[in-house]
PDB file of C-alpha atoms in Angstrom:
ATOM      1  CA  MET A   1     -16.536 -33.732 -22.030  1.00  0.00           C
ATOM      2  CA  VAL A   2     -13.908 -34.739 -19.519  1.00  0.00           C
ATOM      3  CA  GLY A   3     -10.921 -32.444 -19.088  1.00  0.00           C
ATOM      4  CA  ILE A   4     -12.594 -29.210 -20.228  1.00  0.00           C
ATOM      5  CA  LYS A   5     -12.522 -26.395 -17.685  1.00  0.00           C
ATOM      6  CA  TRP A   6     -14.441 -23.154 -18.258  1.00  0.00           C
ATOM      7  CA  THR A   7     -12.242 -20.254 -17.191  1.00  0.00           C
ATOM      8  CA  SER A   8     -14.562 -17.420 -18.128  1.00  0.00           C
ATOM      9  CA  LYS A   9     -18.297 -17.295 -17.394  1.00  0.00           C
ATOM     10  CA  PRO A  10     -18.933 -14.510 -19.960  1.00  0.00           C
ATOM     11  CA  LEU A  11     -17.152 -16.574 -22.613  1.00  0.00           C
ATOM     12  CA  PHE A  12     -19.261 -19.615 -21.676  1.00  0.00           C
ATOM     13  CA  VAL A  13     -22.435 -17.529 -22.083  1.00  0.00           C
ATOM     14  CA  LEU A  14     -21.234 -16.220 -25.432  1.00  0.00           C
ATOM     15  CA  LEU A  15     -20.604 -19.749 -26.712  1.00  0.00           C
ATOM     16  CA  ILE A  16     -24.102 -20.830 -25.675  1.00  0.00           C
ATOM     17  CA  ILE A  17     -25.626 -17.810 -27.440  1.00  0.00           C
ATOM     18  CA  LEU A  18     -23.680 -18.515 -30.608  1.00  0.00           C
ATOM     19  CA  THR A  19     -24.578 -22.234 -30.575  1.00  0.00           C
ATOM     20  CA  VAL A  20     -28.279 -21.728 -29.913  1.00  0.00           C
ATOM     21  CA  SER A  21     -28.514 -18.849 -32.371  1.00  0.00           C
ATOM     22  CA  GLY A  22     -26.843 -20.928 -35.058  1.00  0.00           C
ATOM     23  CA  CYS A  23     -29.379 -23.713 -34.529  1.00  0.00           C
ATOM     24  CA  GLY A  24     -32.259 -21.314 -34.930  1.00  0.00           C
ATOM     25  CA  GLU A  25     -33.779 -22.167 -31.553  1.00  0.00           C
ATOM     26  CA  VAL A  26     -34.018 -18.538 -30.412  1.00  0.00           C
ATOM     27  CA  GLY A  27     -34.627 -15.233 -32.088  1.00  0.00           C
ATOM     28  CA  VAL A  28     -32.033 -13.758 -34.441  1.00  0.00           C
ATOM     29  CA  ILE A  29     -29.034 -12.110 -32.761  1.00  0.00           C
ATOM     30  CA  MET A  30     -27.467  -9.398 -34.853  1.00  0.00           C
ATOM     31  CA  LYS A  31     -23.904 -10.144 -35.946  1.00  0.00           C
ATOM     32  CA  SER A  32     -22.822  -6.661 -34.869  1.00  0.00           C
ATOM     33  CA  GLN A  33     -24.029  -7.339 -31.321  1.00  0.00           C
ATOM     34  CA  ILE A  34     -22.100 -10.598 -31.192  1.00  0.00           C
ATOM     35  CA  ASP A  35     -18.981  -8.924 -32.569  1.00  0.00           C
ATOM     36  CA  THR A  36     -19.254  -6.200 -29.937  1.00  0.00           C
ATOM     37  CA  LEU A  37     -19.590  -8.772 -27.159  1.00  0.00           C
ATOM     38  CA  LYS A  38     -16.612 -10.681 -28.527  1.00  0.00           C
ATOM     39  CA  SER A  39     -14.547  -7.481 -28.476  1.00  0.00           C
ATOM     40  CA  VAL A  40     -15.483  -6.698 -24.886  1.00  0.00           C
ATOM     41  CA  LEU A  41     -14.694 -10.217 -23.736  1.00  0.00           C
ATOM     42  CA  LYS A  42     -11.414 -10.221 -25.662  1.00  0.00           C
ATOM     43  CA  GLY A  43     -10.334  -7.009 -23.930  1.00  0.00           C
ATOM     44  CA  SER A  44     -11.316  -8.362 -20.522  1.00  0.00           C
ATOM     45  CA  SER A  45      -9.428 -11.574 -21.180  1.00  0.00           C
ATOM     46  CA  GLU A  46      -6.291  -9.706 -22.220  1.00  0.00           C
ATOM     47  CA  LEU A  47      -6.380  -7.618 -19.042  1.00  0.00           C
ATOM     48  CA  CYS A  48      -6.483 -10.785 -16.927  1.00  0.00           C
ATOM     49  CA  MET A  49      -3.852 -12.741 -18.849  1.00  0.00           C
ATOM     50  CA  GLY A  50      -1.010 -14.012 -16.677  1.00  0.00           C
ATOM     51  CA  ASP A  51      -0.512 -13.657 -12.944  1.00  0.00           C
ATOM     52  CA  ILE A  52      -1.196 -10.258 -11.398  1.00  0.00           C
ATOM     53  CA  GLU A  53       1.156  -9.337  -8.561  1.00  0.00           C
ATOM     54  CA  TRP A  54      -1.163  -7.506  -6.175  1.00  0.00           C
ATOM     55  CA  VAL A  55       0.226  -5.452  -3.297  1.00  0.00           C
ATOM     56  CA  ASP A  56      -1.215  -6.635   0.036  1.00  0.00           C
ATOM     57  CA  PHE A  57      -3.685  -3.843   0.759  1.00  0.00           C
ATOM     58  CA  ILE A  58      -7.133  -3.194   2.184  1.00  0.00           C
ATOM     59  CA  MET A  59      -9.402  -0.172   1.758  1.00  0.00           C
ATOM     60  CA  ILE A  60     -12.048   1.167   4.140  1.00  0.00           C
ATOM     61  CA  ASN A  61     -13.499   4.653   4.647  1.00  0.00           C
ATOM     62  CA  ASN A  62     -11.711   5.790   1.460  1.00  0.00           C
ATOM     63  CA  ILE A  63      -8.319   5.088   3.060  1.00  0.00           C
ATOM     64  CA  LYS A  64      -5.886   2.578   1.572  1.00  0.00           C
ATOM     65  CA  TYR A  65      -3.675   0.553   3.900  1.00  0.00           C
ATOM     66  CA  LEU A  66      -0.668  -1.633   3.072  1.00  0.00           C
ATOM     67  CA  GLN A  67       0.470  -4.547   5.180  1.00  0.00           C
ATOM     68  CA  ASN A  68       3.494  -3.602   7.282  1.00  0.00           C
ATOM     69  CA  PHE A  69       5.076  -6.799   6.014  1.00  0.00           C
ATOM     70  CA  GLY A  70       8.018  -8.270   7.894  1.00  0.00           C
ATOM     71  CA  GLU A  71       8.689  -5.032   9.723  1.00  0.00           C
ATOM     72  CA  THR A  72       6.544  -5.408  12.835  1.00  0.00           C
ATOM     73  CA  LYS A  73       5.646  -8.247  15.149  1.00  0.00           C
ATOM     74  CA  GLU A  74       2.539 -10.237  14.227  1.00  0.00           C
ATOM     75  CA  VAL A  75      -0.543  -9.240  16.198  1.00  0.00           C
ATOM     76  CA  THR A  76      -2.514 -12.053  17.830  1.00  0.00           C
ATOM     77  CA  VAL A  77      -6.261 -12.040  18.360  1.00  0.00           C
ATOM     78  CA  THR A  78      -5.711 -12.178  22.126  1.00  0.00           C
ATOM     79  CA  SER A  79      -3.391  -9.192  22.089  1.00  0.00           C
ATOM     80  CA  ASN A  80      -4.398  -5.979  23.841  1.00  0.00           C
ATOM     81  CA  GLN A  81      -3.573  -4.259  20.553  1.00  0.00           C
ATOM     82  CA  LEU A  82      -6.825  -5.476  19.020  1.00  0.00           C
ATOM     83  CA  GLY A  83      -9.498  -2.761  19.128  1.00  0.00           C
ATOM     84  CA  ASP A  84     -13.100  -2.473  17.948  1.00  0.00           C
ATOM     85  CA  LYS A  85     -14.259  -3.836  14.607  1.00  0.00           C
ATOM     86  CA  VAL A  86     -14.244  -1.044  12.009  1.00  0.00           C
ATOM     87  CA  GLY A  87     -15.153  -2.927   8.848  1.00  0.00           C
ATOM     88  CA  GLU A  88     -14.874  -6.161   6.892  1.00  0.00           C
ATOM     89  CA  VAL A  89     -13.672  -7.355   3.500  1.00  0.00           C
ATOM     90  CA  SER A  90     -16.375  -7.487   0.835  1.00  0.00           C
ATOM     91  CA  TYR A  91     -14.214  -8.348  -2.202  1.00  0.00           C
ATOM     92  CA  MET A  92     -10.873 -10.145  -2.704  1.00  0.00           C
ATOM     93  CA  LEU A  93      -8.921  -9.057  -5.774  1.00  0.00           C
ATOM     94  CA  SER A  94      -6.532 -12.017  -6.016  1.00  0.00           C
ATOM     95  CA  GLU A  95      -7.836 -14.485  -8.628  1.00  0.00           C
ATOM     96  CA  HIS A  96     -10.965 -12.395  -9.131  1.00  0.00           C
ATOM     97  CA  ALA A  97     -10.091  -8.894 -10.378  1.00  0.00           C
ATOM     98  CA  CYS A  98      -8.338  -7.709 -13.535  1.00  0.00           C
ATOM     99  CA  THR A  99      -5.767  -4.957 -13.867  1.00  0.00           C
ATOM    100  CA  ASP A 100      -8.440  -2.372 -14.668  1.00  0.00           C
ATOM    101  CA  HIS A 101     -10.120  -2.821 -11.274  1.00  0.00           C
ATOM    102  CA  VAL A 102     -10.647   0.442  -9.369  1.00  0.00           C
ATOM    103  CA  ALA A 103     -10.196  -0.047  -5.626  1.00  0.00           C
ATOM    104  CA  LYS A 104     -13.212   0.685  -3.458  1.00  0.00           C
ATOM    105  CA  ASN A 105     -14.169   0.388   0.192  1.00  0.00           C
ATOM    106  CA  GLY A 106     -14.192  -3.216   1.374  1.00  0.00           C
ATOM    107  CA  ASP A 107     -11.577  -4.340  -1.152  1.00  0.00           C
ATOM    108  CA  ALA A 108      -8.587  -6.450  -0.118  1.00  0.00           C
ATOM    109  CA  ALA A 109      -5.834  -7.946  -2.230  1.00  0.00           C
ATOM    110  CA  PHE A 110      -5.596 -11.322  -0.492  1.00  0.00           C
ATOM    111  CA  LEU A 111      -8.007 -11.401   2.455  1.00  0.00           C
ATOM    112  CA  PRO A 112     -11.167 -13.496   1.974  1.00  0.00           C
ATOM    113  CA  ILE A 113     -14.633 -11.945   1.921  1.00  0.00           C
ATOM    114  CA  GLY A 114     -15.941 -11.524   5.447  1.00  0.00           C
ATOM    115  CA  THR A 115     -12.529 -10.997   7.067  1.00  0.00           C
ATOM    116  CA  ASP A 116     -13.004  -8.577   9.975  1.00  0.00           C
ATOM    117  CA  ILE A 117     -10.985  -5.369  10.155  1.00  0.00           C
ATOM    118  CA  TYR A 118     -10.219  -3.937  13.587  1.00  0.00           C
ATOM    119  CA  ALA A 119      -8.849  -0.727  15.022  1.00  0.00           C
ATOM    120  CA  MET A 120      -5.384  -0.989  16.563  1.00  0.00           C
ATOM    121  CA  GLU A 121      -5.361   0.097  20.187  1.00  0.00           C
ATOM    122  CA  GLY A 122      -3.293   3.202  20.829  1.00  0.00           C
ATOM    123  CA  TYR A 123      -3.489   4.513  17.257  1.00  0.00           C
ATOM    124  CA  LYS A 124      -5.975   6.427  15.174  1.00  0.00           C
ATOM    125  CA  THR A 125      -7.821   4.171  12.746  1.00  0.00           C
ATOM    126  CA  GLU A 126      -6.754   6.501   9.929  1.00  0.00           C
ATOM    127  CA  PHE A 127      -3.151   5.354  10.543  1.00  0.00           C
ATOM    128  CA  ARG A 128      -3.289   1.660  11.415  1.00  0.00           C
ATOM    129  CA  VAL A 129      -5.786  -1.197  11.443  1.00  0.00           C
ATOM    130  CA  ILE A 130      -5.528  -4.954  12.023  1.00  0.00           C
ATOM    131  CA  ALA A 131      -6.869  -7.747   9.811  1.00  0.00           C
ATOM    132  CA  ASP A 132      -6.022 -11.447   9.809  1.00  0.00           C
ATOM    133  CA  ASN A 133      -3.589 -10.826  12.709  1.00  0.00           C
ATOM    134  CA  LYS A 134      -1.550  -8.409  10.575  1.00  0.00           C
ATOM    135  CA  ILE A 135      -0.927  -4.693  10.878  1.00  0.00           C
ATOM    136  CA  TYR A 136      -2.044  -2.615   7.913  1.00  0.00           C
ATOM    137  CA  GLU A 137      -0.667   0.912   7.717  1.00  0.00           C
ATOM    138  CA  VAL A 138      -1.999   3.907   5.804  1.00  0.00           C
ATOM    139  CA  SER A 139      -0.608   4.471   2.326  1.00  0.00           C
ATOM    140  CA  ASP A 140      -3.182   6.929   1.009  1.00  0.00           C
ATOM    141  CA  ASN A 141      -5.568   9.144   2.950  1.00  0.00           C
ATOM    142  CA  PRO A 142      -7.191  11.888   0.842  1.00  0.00           C
ATOM    143  CA  ASN A 143      -8.229  13.718   4.024  1.00  0.00           C
ATOM    144  CA  ALA A 144      -4.698  14.105   5.430  1.00  0.00           C
ATOM    145  CA  ALA A 145      -3.529  17.712   5.159  1.00  0.00           C
ATOM    146  CA  THR A 146      -0.151  17.113   6.807  1.00  0.00           C
ATOM    147  CA  ILE A 147       2.195  14.201   7.416  1.00  0.00           C
ATOM    148  CA  GLY A 148       1.109  14.428  11.046  1.00  0.00           C
ATOM    149  CA  ASP A 149      -2.454  13.754   9.889  1.00  0.00           C
ATOM    150  CA  LEU A 150      -1.240  10.806   7.834  1.00  0.00           C
ATOM    151  CA  LEU A 151       1.066   9.244  10.439  1.00  0.00           C
ATOM    152  CA  ASP A 152      -0.207   9.043  14.022  1.00  0.00           C
ATOM    153  CA  ILE A 153       3.266   8.959  15.584  1.00  0.00           C
ATOM    154  CA  ASN A 154       3.581  12.190  17.537  1.00  0.00           C
ATOM    155  CA  GLY A 155       5.030  11.361  20.961  1.00  0.00           C
ATOM    156  CA  ARG A 156       5.500   7.692  20.001  1.00  0.00           C
ATOM    157  CA  VAL A 157       8.919   7.715  18.301  1.00  0.00           C
ATOM    158  CA  VAL A 158      11.879   6.078  20.027  1.00  0.00           C
ATOM    159  CA  LYS A 159      14.469   6.670  17.322  1.00  0.00           C
ATOM    160  CA  VAL A 160      15.126   7.043  13.608  1.00  0.00           C
ATOM    161  CA  SER A 161      17.663   4.816  11.881  1.00  0.00           C
ATOM    162  CA  LEU A 162      19.403   4.432   8.526  1.00  0.00           C
ATOM    163  CA  GLU A 163      19.029   1.272   6.420  1.00  0.00           C
ATOM    164  CA  SER A 164      20.926  -0.098   3.463  1.00  0.00           C
ATOM    165  CA  GLY A 165      19.533   0.901   0.101  1.00  0.00           C
ATOM    166  CA  MET A 166      20.693  -2.479  -1.230  1.00  0.00           C
ATOM    167  CA  ASP A 167      18.962  -4.937   1.090  1.00  0.00           C
ATOM    168  CA  GLY A 168      17.246  -2.881   3.798  1.00  0.00           C
ATOM    169  CA  SER A 169      19.572  -4.100   6.526  1.00  0.00           C
ATOM    170  CA  PRO A 170      20.206  -1.697   9.466  1.00  0.00           C
ATOM    171  CA  ILE A 171      23.318   0.491   9.331  1.00  0.00           C
ATOM    172  CA  GLY A 172      22.995   2.738  12.385  1.00  0.00           C
ATOM    173  CA  ASP A 173      20.842   5.116  14.398  1.00  0.00           C
ATOM    174  CA  PHE A 174      20.380   8.867  14.387  1.00  0.00           C
ATOM    175  CA  THR A 175      21.366  10.537  17.640  1.00  0.00           C
ATOM    176  CA  MET A 176      18.487  11.055  20.074  1.00  0.00           C
ATOM    177  CA  ASP A 177      18.515  14.815  19.446  1.00  0.00           C
ATOM    178  CA  ALA A 178      18.574  14.315  15.676  1.00  0.00           C
ATOM    179  CA  SER A 179      15.726  11.778  15.853  1.00  0.00           C
ATOM    180  CA  SER A 180      13.620  14.194  17.898  1.00  0.00           C
ATOM    181  CA  GLU A 181      14.276  17.144  15.585  1.00  0.00           C
ATOM    182  CA  PHE A 182      13.638  14.967  12.526  1.00  0.00           C
ATOM    183  CA  ILE A 183      10.123  14.137  13.747  1.00  0.00           C
ATOM    184  CA  GLN A 184       9.451  17.764  14.713  1.00  0.00           C
ATOM    185  CA  GLU A 185      10.340  18.847  11.171  1.00  0.00           C
ATOM    186  CA  LEU A 186       8.539  15.956   9.486  1.00  0.00           C
ATOM    187  CA  LEU A 187       5.045  16.028  10.971  1.00  0.00           C
ATOM    188  CA  PRO A 188       4.031  19.608   9.997  1.00  0.00           C
ATOM    189  CA  LEU A 189       4.925  19.048   6.308  1.00  0.00           C
ATOM    190  CA  SER A 190       2.050  19.438   3.862  1.00  0.00           C
ATOM    191  CA  HIS A 191       0.785  16.108   2.568  1.00  0.00           C
ATOM    192  CA  VAL A 192       0.755  15.888  -1.235  1.00  0.00           C
ATOM    193  CA  SER A 193      -0.120  13.101  -3.653  1.00  0.00           C
ATOM    194  CA  PHE A 194       2.339  10.345  -4.505  1.00  0.00           C
ATOM    195  CA  ASN A 195       2.232  11.464  -8.151  1.00  0.00           C
ATOM    196  CA  GLU A 196       3.550  14.920  -7.222  1.00  0.00           C
ATOM    197  CA  VAL A 197       6.494  13.334  -5.444  1.00  0.00           C
ATOM    198  CA  TYR A 198       7.072  10.762  -8.170  1.00  0.00           C
ATOM    199  CA  GLU A 199       7.395  13.404 -10.873  1.00  0.00           C
ATOM    200  CA  LYS A 200      10.284  14.943  -8.950  1.00  0.00           C
ATOM    201  CA  THR A 201      11.982  11.715  -7.851  1.00  0.00           C
ATOM    202  CA  LYS A 202      11.494   9.066 -10.558  1.00  0.00           C
ATOM    203  CA  HIS A 203      15.143   9.185 -11.730  1.00  0.00           C
ATOM    204  CA  GLU A 204      16.766   9.675  -8.327  1.00  0.00           C
ATOM    205  CA  ASN A 205      18.412   7.291  -5.872  1.00  0.00           C
ATOM    206  CA  SER A 206      16.695   7.002  -2.508  1.00  0.00           C
ATOM    207  CA  ILE A 207      17.671   6.773   1.142  1.00  0.00           C
ATOM    208  CA  PHE A 208      15.964   4.253   3.420  1.00  0.00           C
ATOM    209  CA  LEU A 209      15.030   5.477   6.888  1.00  0.00           C
ATOM    210  CA  ARG A 210      13.216   3.552   9.613  1.00  0.00           C
ATOM    211  CA  VAL A 211      11.040   5.091  12.315  1.00  0.00           C
ATOM    212  CA  HIS A 212      10.922   3.008  15.512  1.00  0.00           C
ATOM    213  CA  LEU A 213       7.899   3.371  17.794  1.00  0.00           C
ATOM    214  CA  GLN A 214       7.389   2.786  21.511  1.00  0.00           C
ATOM    215  CA  ASP A 215       5.401  -0.433  21.016  1.00  0.00           C
ATOM    216  CA  SER A 216       8.407  -2.016  19.240  1.00  0.00           C
ATOM    217  CA  THR A 217       6.798  -1.678  15.815  1.00  0.00           C
ATOM    218  CA  SER A 218       8.421   0.345  13.059  1.00  0.00           C
ATOM    219  CA  PHE A 219       7.957   1.483   9.489  1.00  0.00           C
ATOM    220  CA  ARG A 220      10.139   2.634   6.626  1.00  0.00           C
ATOM    221  CA  LEU A 221      10.304   6.111   5.115  1.00  0.00           C
ATOM    222  CA  VAL A 222      11.878   6.466   1.666  1.00  0.00           C
ATOM    223  CA  TYR A 223      13.649   9.802   1.140  1.00  0.00           C
ATOM    224  CA  TYR A 224      15.014  11.416  -2.026  1.00  0.00           C
ATOM    225  CA  PRO A 225      17.709  13.987  -1.138  1.00  0.00           C
ATOM    226  CA  LYS A 226      17.895  15.957  -4.406  1.00  0.00           C
ATOM    227  CA  ALA A 227      14.138  16.454  -4.549  1.00  0.00           C
ATOM    228  CA  ASN A 228      14.000  16.704  -0.740  1.00  0.00           C
ATOM    229  CA  ALA A 229      10.933  14.488  -0.857  1.00  0.00           C
ATOM    230  CA  PHE A 230       9.345  11.478   0.851  1.00  0.00           C
ATOM    231  CA  THR A 231       7.289   8.839  -0.948  1.00  0.00           C
ATOM    232  CA  ALA A 232       4.821   9.105   1.948  1.00  0.00           C
ATOM    233  CA  GLY A 233       3.782  12.323   0.187  1.00  0.00           C
ATOM    234  CA  ALA A 234       5.746  15.389   1.283  1.00  0.00           C
ATOM    235  CA  PHE A 235       8.537  17.770   0.355  1.00  0.00           C
ATOM    236  CA  GLY A 236      10.952  18.509   3.170  1.00  0.00           C
ATOM    237  CA  THR A 237      12.435  21.679   4.634  1.00  0.00           C
ATOM    238  CA  GLU A 238      16.081  22.666   4.222  1.00  0.00           C
ATOM    239  CA  ARG A 239      16.668  21.808   7.864  1.00  0.00           C
ATOM    240  CA  LEU A 240      15.156  18.355   7.420  1.00  0.00           C
ATOM    241  CA  ASN A 241      17.462  17.671   4.484  1.00  0.00           C
ATOM    242  CA  GLU A 242      20.415  18.849   6.556  1.00  0.00           C
ATOM    243  CA  ILE A 243      19.519  16.538   9.462  1.00  0.00           C
ATOM    244  CA  ILE A 244      19.168  13.493   7.227  1.00  0.00           C
ATOM    245  CA  MET A 245      22.315  14.044   5.197  1.00  0.00           C
ATOM    246  CA  THR A 246      24.462  14.899   8.238  1.00  0.00           C
ATOM    247  CA  GLN A 247      23.288  11.860  10.187  1.00  0.00           C
ATOM    248  CA  ARG A 248      23.691   9.631   7.140  1.00  0.00           C
ATOM    249  CA  LYS A 249      27.277  10.754   6.644  1.00  0.00           C
ATOM    250  CA  GLN A 250      28.144  10.183  10.311  1.00  0.00           C
ATOM    251  CA  ILE A 251      26.453   6.779  10.483  1.00  0.00           C
ATOM    252  CA  LYS A 252      28.106   5.511   7.303  1.00  0.00           C
ATOM    253  CA  ALA A 253      31.507   6.729   8.465  1.00  0.00           C
ATOM    254  CA  ALA A 254      31.074   4.951  11.802  1.00  0.00           C
ATOM    255  CA  ALA A 255      30.105   1.787   9.912  1.00  0.00           C
ATOM    256  CA  GLY A 256      33.145   2.068   7.628  1.00  0.00           C
ATOM    257  CA  LEU A 257      31.032   2.644   4.543  1.00  0.00           C
TER     258      LEU A 257
END
């Protein structure tokens, strides 16, 4: 049967069962059982229909990490940034999982099974790891009580800058004093779930901030001024809101915006 490609192993098994059962070569299979199996397979097929746009993530030790894509320099295997092995990929979601998949330790969106995951020298593993020569940064840590627990950046920040909300391009930098006070106000904030923040910010325009670290890497923080909230999972203080809005106004004025 040239040109036929089986795309679903469960469906293939079902067809064999139906064919053999119909020929009377095996015991009787109840119609209700077959209908149930059909229903299950139909639901699974519908979940997997079309291309699924996975976010590039990995999960180990109950912590989810997202690739710091395009915002830091690529790490090479000979770099002194590569630390001890802390895990490996046991399942790749792309082309294998459906939309109902629940992430678990060892999962990765695009990394092949067996890909090693390493600590990143100079940082706590809870904040950053390296896999396939790429930096993966924490997005969800259920054990983080504060933003300081979530982001291992205390004493590592060079500056904070403002980016365009349209295309992410740089607009200007906070003053050194403002950058320092921003971090001092940020790190003690209580860490809350993304859902708590989302409920307060889902209809609000955001401000893009970038935190630059001493090793020349950086990451973005998304801030919502009306809710005084960060998508990293925190609600800010009045002083933190004041710092951000004052610096934003000054930077945009200097840029003629």
